[in-house]
Short mmCIF file of C-alpha atoms and ligand atoms in Angstrom, two decimals:
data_model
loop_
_atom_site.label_atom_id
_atom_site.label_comp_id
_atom_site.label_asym_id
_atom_site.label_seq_id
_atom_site.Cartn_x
_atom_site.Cartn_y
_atom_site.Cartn_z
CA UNK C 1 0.00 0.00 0.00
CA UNK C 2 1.29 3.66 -1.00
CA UNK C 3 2.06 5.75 2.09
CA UNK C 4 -0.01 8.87 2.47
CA UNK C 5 2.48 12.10 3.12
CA UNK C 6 0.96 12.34 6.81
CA UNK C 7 2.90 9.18 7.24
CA UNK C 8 6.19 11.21 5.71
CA UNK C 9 8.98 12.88 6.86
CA UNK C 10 10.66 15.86 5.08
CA UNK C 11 13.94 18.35 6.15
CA UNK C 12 14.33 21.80 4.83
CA UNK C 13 17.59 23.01 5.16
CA UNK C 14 17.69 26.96 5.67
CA UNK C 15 14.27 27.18 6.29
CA UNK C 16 13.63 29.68 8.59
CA UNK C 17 13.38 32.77 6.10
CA UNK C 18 12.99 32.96 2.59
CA UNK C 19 12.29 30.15 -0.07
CA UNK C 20 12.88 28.05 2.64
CA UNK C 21 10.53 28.79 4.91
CA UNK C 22 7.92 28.67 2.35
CA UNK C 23 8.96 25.48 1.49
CA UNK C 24 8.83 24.08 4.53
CA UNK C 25 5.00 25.71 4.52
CA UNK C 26 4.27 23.89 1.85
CA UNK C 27 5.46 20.74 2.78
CA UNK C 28 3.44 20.39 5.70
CA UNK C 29 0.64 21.84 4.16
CA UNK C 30 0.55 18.23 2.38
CA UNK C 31 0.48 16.60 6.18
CA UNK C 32 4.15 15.68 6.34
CA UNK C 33 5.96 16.15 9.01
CA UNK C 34 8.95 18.84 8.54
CA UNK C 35 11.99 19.57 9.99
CA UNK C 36 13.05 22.89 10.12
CA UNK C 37 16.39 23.89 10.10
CA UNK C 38 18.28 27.19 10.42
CA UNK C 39 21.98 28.45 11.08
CA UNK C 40 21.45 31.28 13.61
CA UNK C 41 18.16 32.97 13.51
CA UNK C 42 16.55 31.24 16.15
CA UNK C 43 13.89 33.55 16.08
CA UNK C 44 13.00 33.43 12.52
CA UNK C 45 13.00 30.01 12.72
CA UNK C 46 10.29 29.83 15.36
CA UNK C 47 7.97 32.22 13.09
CA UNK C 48 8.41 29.08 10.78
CA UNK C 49 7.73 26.36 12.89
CA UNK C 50 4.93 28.26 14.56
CA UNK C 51 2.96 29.43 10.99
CA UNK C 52 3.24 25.15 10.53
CA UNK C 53 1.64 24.70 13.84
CA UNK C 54 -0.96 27.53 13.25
CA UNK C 55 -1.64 25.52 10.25
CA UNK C 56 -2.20 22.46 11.59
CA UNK C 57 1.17 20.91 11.02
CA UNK C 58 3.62 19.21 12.93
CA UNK C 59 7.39 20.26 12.94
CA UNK C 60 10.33 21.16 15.29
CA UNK C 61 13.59 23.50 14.61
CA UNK C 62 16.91 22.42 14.58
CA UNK C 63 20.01 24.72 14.55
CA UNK C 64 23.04 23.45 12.48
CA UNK C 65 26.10 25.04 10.36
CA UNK C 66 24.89 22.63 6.97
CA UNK C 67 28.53 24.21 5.84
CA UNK C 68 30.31 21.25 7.90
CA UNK C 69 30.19 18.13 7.20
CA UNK C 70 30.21 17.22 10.92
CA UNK C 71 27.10 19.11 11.69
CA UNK C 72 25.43 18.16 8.56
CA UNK C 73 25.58 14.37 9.49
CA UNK C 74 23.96 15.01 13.06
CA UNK C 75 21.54 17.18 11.39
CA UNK C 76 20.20 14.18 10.00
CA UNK C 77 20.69 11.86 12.80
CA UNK C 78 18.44 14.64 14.71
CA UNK C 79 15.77 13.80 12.20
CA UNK C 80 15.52 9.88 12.46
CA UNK C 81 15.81 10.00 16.40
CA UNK C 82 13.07 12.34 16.56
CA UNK C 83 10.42 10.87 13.62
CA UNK C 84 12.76 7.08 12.76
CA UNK C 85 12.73 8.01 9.10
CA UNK C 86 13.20 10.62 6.59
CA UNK C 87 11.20 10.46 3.70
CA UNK C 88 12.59 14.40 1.64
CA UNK C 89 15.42 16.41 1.80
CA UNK C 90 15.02 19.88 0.40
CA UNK C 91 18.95 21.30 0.82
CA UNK C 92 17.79 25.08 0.39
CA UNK C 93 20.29 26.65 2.37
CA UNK C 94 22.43 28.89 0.93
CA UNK C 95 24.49 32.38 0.71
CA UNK C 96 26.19 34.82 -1.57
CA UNK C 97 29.35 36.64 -1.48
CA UNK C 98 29.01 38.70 -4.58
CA UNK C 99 32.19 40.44 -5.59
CA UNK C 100 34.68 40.49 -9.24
CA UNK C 101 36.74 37.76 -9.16
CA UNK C 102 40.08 40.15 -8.92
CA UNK C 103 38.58 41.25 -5.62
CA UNK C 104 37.23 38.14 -4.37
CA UNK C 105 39.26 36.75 -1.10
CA UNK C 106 39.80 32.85 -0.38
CA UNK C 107 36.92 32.73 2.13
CA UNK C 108 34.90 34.83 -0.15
CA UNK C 109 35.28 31.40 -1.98
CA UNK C 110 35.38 28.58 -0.18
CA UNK C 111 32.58 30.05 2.50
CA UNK C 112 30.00 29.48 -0.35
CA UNK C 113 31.22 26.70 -1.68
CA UNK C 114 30.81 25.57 1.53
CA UNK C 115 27.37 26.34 2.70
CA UNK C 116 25.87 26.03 -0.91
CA UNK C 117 27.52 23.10 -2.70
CA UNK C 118 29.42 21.01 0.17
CA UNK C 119 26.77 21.22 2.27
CA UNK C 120 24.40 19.36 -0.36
CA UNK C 121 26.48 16.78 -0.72
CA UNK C 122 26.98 16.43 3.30
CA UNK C 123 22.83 16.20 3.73
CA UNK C 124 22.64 14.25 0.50
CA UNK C 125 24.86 11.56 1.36
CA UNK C 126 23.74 11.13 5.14
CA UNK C 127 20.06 11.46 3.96
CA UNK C 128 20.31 8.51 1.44
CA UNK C 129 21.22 6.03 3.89
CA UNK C 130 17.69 6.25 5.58
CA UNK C 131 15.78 6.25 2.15
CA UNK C 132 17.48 3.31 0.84
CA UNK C 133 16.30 1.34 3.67
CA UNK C 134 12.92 2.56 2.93
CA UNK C 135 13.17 2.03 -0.48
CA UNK C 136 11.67 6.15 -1.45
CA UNK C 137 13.34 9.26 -1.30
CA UNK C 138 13.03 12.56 -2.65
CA UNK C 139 15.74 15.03 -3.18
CA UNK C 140 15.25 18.22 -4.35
CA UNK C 141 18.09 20.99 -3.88
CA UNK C 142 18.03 24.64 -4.85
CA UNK C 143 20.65 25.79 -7.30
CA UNK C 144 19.87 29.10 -9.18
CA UNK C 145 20.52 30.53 -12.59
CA UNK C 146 23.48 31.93 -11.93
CA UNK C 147 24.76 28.33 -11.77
CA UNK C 148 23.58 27.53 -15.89
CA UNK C 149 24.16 31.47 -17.16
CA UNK C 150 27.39 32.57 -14.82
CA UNK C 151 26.97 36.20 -13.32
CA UNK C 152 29.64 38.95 -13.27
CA UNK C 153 30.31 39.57 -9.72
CA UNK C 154 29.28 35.80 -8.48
CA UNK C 155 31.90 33.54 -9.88
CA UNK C 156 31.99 31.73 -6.62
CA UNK C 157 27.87 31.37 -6.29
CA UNK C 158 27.56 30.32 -9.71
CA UNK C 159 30.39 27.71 -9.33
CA UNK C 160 28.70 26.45 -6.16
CA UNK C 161 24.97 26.30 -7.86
CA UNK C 162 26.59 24.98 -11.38
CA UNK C 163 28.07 21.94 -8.93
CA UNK C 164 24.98 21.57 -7.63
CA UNK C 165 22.96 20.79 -10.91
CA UNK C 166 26.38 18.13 -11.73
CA UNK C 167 26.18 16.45 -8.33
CA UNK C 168 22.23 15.94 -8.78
CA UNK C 169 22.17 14.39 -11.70
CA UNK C 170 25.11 11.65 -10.24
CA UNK C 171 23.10 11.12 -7.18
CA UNK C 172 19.84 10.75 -9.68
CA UNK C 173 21.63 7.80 -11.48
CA UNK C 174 23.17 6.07 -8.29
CA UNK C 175 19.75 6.09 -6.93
CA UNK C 176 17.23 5.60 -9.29
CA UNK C 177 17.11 1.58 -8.82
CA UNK C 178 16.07 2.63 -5.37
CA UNK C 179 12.92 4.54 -6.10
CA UNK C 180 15.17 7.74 -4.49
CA UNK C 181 15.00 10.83 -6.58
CA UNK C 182 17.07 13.71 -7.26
CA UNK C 183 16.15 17.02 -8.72
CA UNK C 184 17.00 20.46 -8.84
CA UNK C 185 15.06 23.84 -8.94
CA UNK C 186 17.08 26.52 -10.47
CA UNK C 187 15.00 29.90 -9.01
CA UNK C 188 16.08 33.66 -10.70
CA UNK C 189 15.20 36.56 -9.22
CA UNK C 190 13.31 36.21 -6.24
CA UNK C 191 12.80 39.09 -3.43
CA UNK C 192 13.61 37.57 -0.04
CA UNK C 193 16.96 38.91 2.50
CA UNK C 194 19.05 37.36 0.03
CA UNK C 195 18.49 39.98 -2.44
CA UNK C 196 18.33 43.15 0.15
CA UNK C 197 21.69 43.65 -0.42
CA UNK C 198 20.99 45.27 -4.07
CA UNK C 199 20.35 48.42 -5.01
CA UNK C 200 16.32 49.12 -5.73
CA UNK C 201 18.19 50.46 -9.29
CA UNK C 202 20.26 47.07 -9.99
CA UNK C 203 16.86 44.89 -8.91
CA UNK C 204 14.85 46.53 -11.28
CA UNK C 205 17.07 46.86 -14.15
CA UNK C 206 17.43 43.10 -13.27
CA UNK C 207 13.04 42.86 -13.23
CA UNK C 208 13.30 44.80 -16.34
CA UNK C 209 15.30 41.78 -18.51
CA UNK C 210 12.44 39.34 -16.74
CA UNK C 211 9.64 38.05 -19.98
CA UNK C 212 7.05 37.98 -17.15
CA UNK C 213 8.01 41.45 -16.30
CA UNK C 214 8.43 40.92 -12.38
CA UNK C 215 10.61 39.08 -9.61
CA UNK C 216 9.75 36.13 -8.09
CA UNK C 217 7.95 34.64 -4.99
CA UNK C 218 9.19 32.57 -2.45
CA UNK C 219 5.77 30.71 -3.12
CA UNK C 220 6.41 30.06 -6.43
CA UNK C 221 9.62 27.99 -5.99
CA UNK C 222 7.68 26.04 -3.10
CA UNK C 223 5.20 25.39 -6.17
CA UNK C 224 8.01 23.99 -8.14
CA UNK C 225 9.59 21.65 -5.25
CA UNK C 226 6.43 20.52 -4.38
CA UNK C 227 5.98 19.02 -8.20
CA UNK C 228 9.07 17.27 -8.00
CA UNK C 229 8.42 16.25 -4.66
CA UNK C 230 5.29 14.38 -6.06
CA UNK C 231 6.51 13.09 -9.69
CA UNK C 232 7.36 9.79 -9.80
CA UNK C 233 8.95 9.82 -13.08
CA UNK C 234 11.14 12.75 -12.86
CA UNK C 235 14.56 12.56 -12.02
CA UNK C 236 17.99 14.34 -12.56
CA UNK C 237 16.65 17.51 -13.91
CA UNK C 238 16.30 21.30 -13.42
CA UNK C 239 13.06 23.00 -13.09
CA UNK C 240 14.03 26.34 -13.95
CA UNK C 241 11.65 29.42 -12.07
CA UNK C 242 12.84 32.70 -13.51
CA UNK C 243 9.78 34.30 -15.14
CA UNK C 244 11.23 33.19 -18.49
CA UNK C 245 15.00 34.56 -17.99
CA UNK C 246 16.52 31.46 -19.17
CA UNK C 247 15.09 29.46 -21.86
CA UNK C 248 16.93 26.55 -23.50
P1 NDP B 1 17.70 33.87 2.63
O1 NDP B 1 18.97 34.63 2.83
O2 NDP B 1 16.41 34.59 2.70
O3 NDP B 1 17.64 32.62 3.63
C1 NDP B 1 18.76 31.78 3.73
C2 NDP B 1 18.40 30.60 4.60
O4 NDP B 1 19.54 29.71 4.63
C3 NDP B 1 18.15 30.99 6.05
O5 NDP B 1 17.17 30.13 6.55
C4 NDP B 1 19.50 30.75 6.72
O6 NDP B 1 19.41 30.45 8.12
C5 NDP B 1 19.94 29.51 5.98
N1 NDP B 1 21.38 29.26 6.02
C6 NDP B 1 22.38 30.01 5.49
N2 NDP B 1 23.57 29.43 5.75
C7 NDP B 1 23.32 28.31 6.45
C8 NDP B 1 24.12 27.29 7.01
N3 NDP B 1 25.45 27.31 6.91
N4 NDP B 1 23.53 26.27 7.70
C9 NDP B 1 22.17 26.24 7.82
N5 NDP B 1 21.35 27.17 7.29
C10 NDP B 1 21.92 28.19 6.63
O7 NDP B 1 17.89 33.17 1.19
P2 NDP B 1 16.82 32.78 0.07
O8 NDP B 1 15.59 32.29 0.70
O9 NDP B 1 16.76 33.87 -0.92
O10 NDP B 1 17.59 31.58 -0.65
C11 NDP B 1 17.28 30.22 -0.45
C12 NDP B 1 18.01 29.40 -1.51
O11 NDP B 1 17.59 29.83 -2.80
C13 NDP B 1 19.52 29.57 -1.48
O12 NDP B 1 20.16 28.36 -1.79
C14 NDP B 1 19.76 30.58 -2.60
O13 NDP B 1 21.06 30.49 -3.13
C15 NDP B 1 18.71 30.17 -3.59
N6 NDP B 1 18.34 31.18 -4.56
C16 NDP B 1 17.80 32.37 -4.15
C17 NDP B 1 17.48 33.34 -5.10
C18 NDP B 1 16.90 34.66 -4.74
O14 NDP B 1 16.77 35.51 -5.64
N7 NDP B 1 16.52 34.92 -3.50
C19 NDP B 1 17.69 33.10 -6.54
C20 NDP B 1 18.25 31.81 -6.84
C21 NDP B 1 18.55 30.91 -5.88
P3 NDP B 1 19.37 31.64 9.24
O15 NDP B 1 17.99 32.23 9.16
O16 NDP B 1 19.62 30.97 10.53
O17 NDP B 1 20.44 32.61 8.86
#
């Protein structure tokens, strides 16, 4: 007999803010349970876990650094001693250090390489030790555009999100015999802390290249995650969500 997703267990890495809090929304909106995680803002995190309780879900928080490997591992570990299985993994959390390359320093680097590409494979590889014994998994990990385009001024990001798309589509091959899936969701412009940093004149010239002439929502990429959450057929791709920015 098929599971029903109130019988599931999902983990959202980063989300207390952002895409990945409204990820984690969505998620539980289905009946799963959903693990929350965060780096440092307890508080935000809360807000999460308490909209999913106002809603009628069930969840907890869980601070860890996803950026080491260490604390990645007993991320997961948290989640099977709490709920004894772990049925999603949406690795979400990420950063930016945008800056030329001539400028950019070593930790500039290898701090987002860190956080947004090592710390996929970290989760991914502890995560499909549980699903293989359970025989389903889904994987889906957030990359961006930057990582199929390249940006000026994110060499490092785009290197990191680029990885991300290669790694995926390994992990979708390795697993596939296993009824564990593996895809990525490649967001563009979508307003959330991430992008306060810019200029109100550098977002909009950015809205202004976008066909649907606007930036995205945090909603919308939960829309996307939660269709490859569900397809059973779909594996080692990129759903791009960019309002038409890249089309290939
Ligand atoms: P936000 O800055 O709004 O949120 C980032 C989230 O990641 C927070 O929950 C933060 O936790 C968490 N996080 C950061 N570093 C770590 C870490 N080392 N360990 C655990 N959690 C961590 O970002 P967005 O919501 O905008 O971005 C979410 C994902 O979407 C990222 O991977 C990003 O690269 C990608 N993306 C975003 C786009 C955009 O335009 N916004 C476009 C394309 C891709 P805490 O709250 O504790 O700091």
């Amino acid at each position: 007999m098929t599971m029903s997703w109130r019988d599931r267990v999902a983990l959202v890495t980063g989300g207390s803010r952002g895409i990945g809090r409204q990820i984690a929304l969505k998620l539980a909106e289905s009946g799963m349970k959903v693990a929350v995680n965060y780096r440092g803002n307890q508080e935000a995190a809360q807000e999460t876990d308490e909209l999913i309780r106002q809603a009628g879900g069930d969840s907890f928080i869980i601070p860890s650094d996803v950026s080491d490997i260490t604390q990645a591992q007993s991320l997961i570990d948290t989640v099977l001693g709490h709920w004894g299985r772990l049925d999603v993994l949406v690795n979400n959390a990420g950063i930016a250090r945008d800056t030329l390359l001539l400028r950019m320093k070593d930790d500039d680097w290898s701090d987002v390489i860190q956080t947004d590409l090592t710390s996929v494979f970290a989760c991914t590889r502890a995560a499909i030790k549980p699903m293989m014994k359970q025989r389903f998994g889904r994987i889906v990990s957030i990359s961006s555009i930057a990582g199929i385009l390249g940006n000026a001024g994110q060499a490092n990001y785009a290197a990191a999100k680029a990885g991300v798309i290669g790694f995926t589509r390994s992990v979708a091959r390795e697993m596939a015999s296993r009824n564990i899936t593996a895809n990525v969701v490649a967001p563009g412009l979508v307003e959330t802390d991430l992008t306060q940093h810019m200029s109100p004149d550098a977002f909009q010239a950015l809205v202004k290249q976008v066909p649907l002439g606007r930036a995205g929502r945090p909603e919308e990429v939960a829309d996307a995650v939660w269709y490859l959450i569900g397809a059973e057929y779909v594996t080692g791709q990129t759903l791009v969500v960019d309002g038409g920015l890249v089309m290939d």
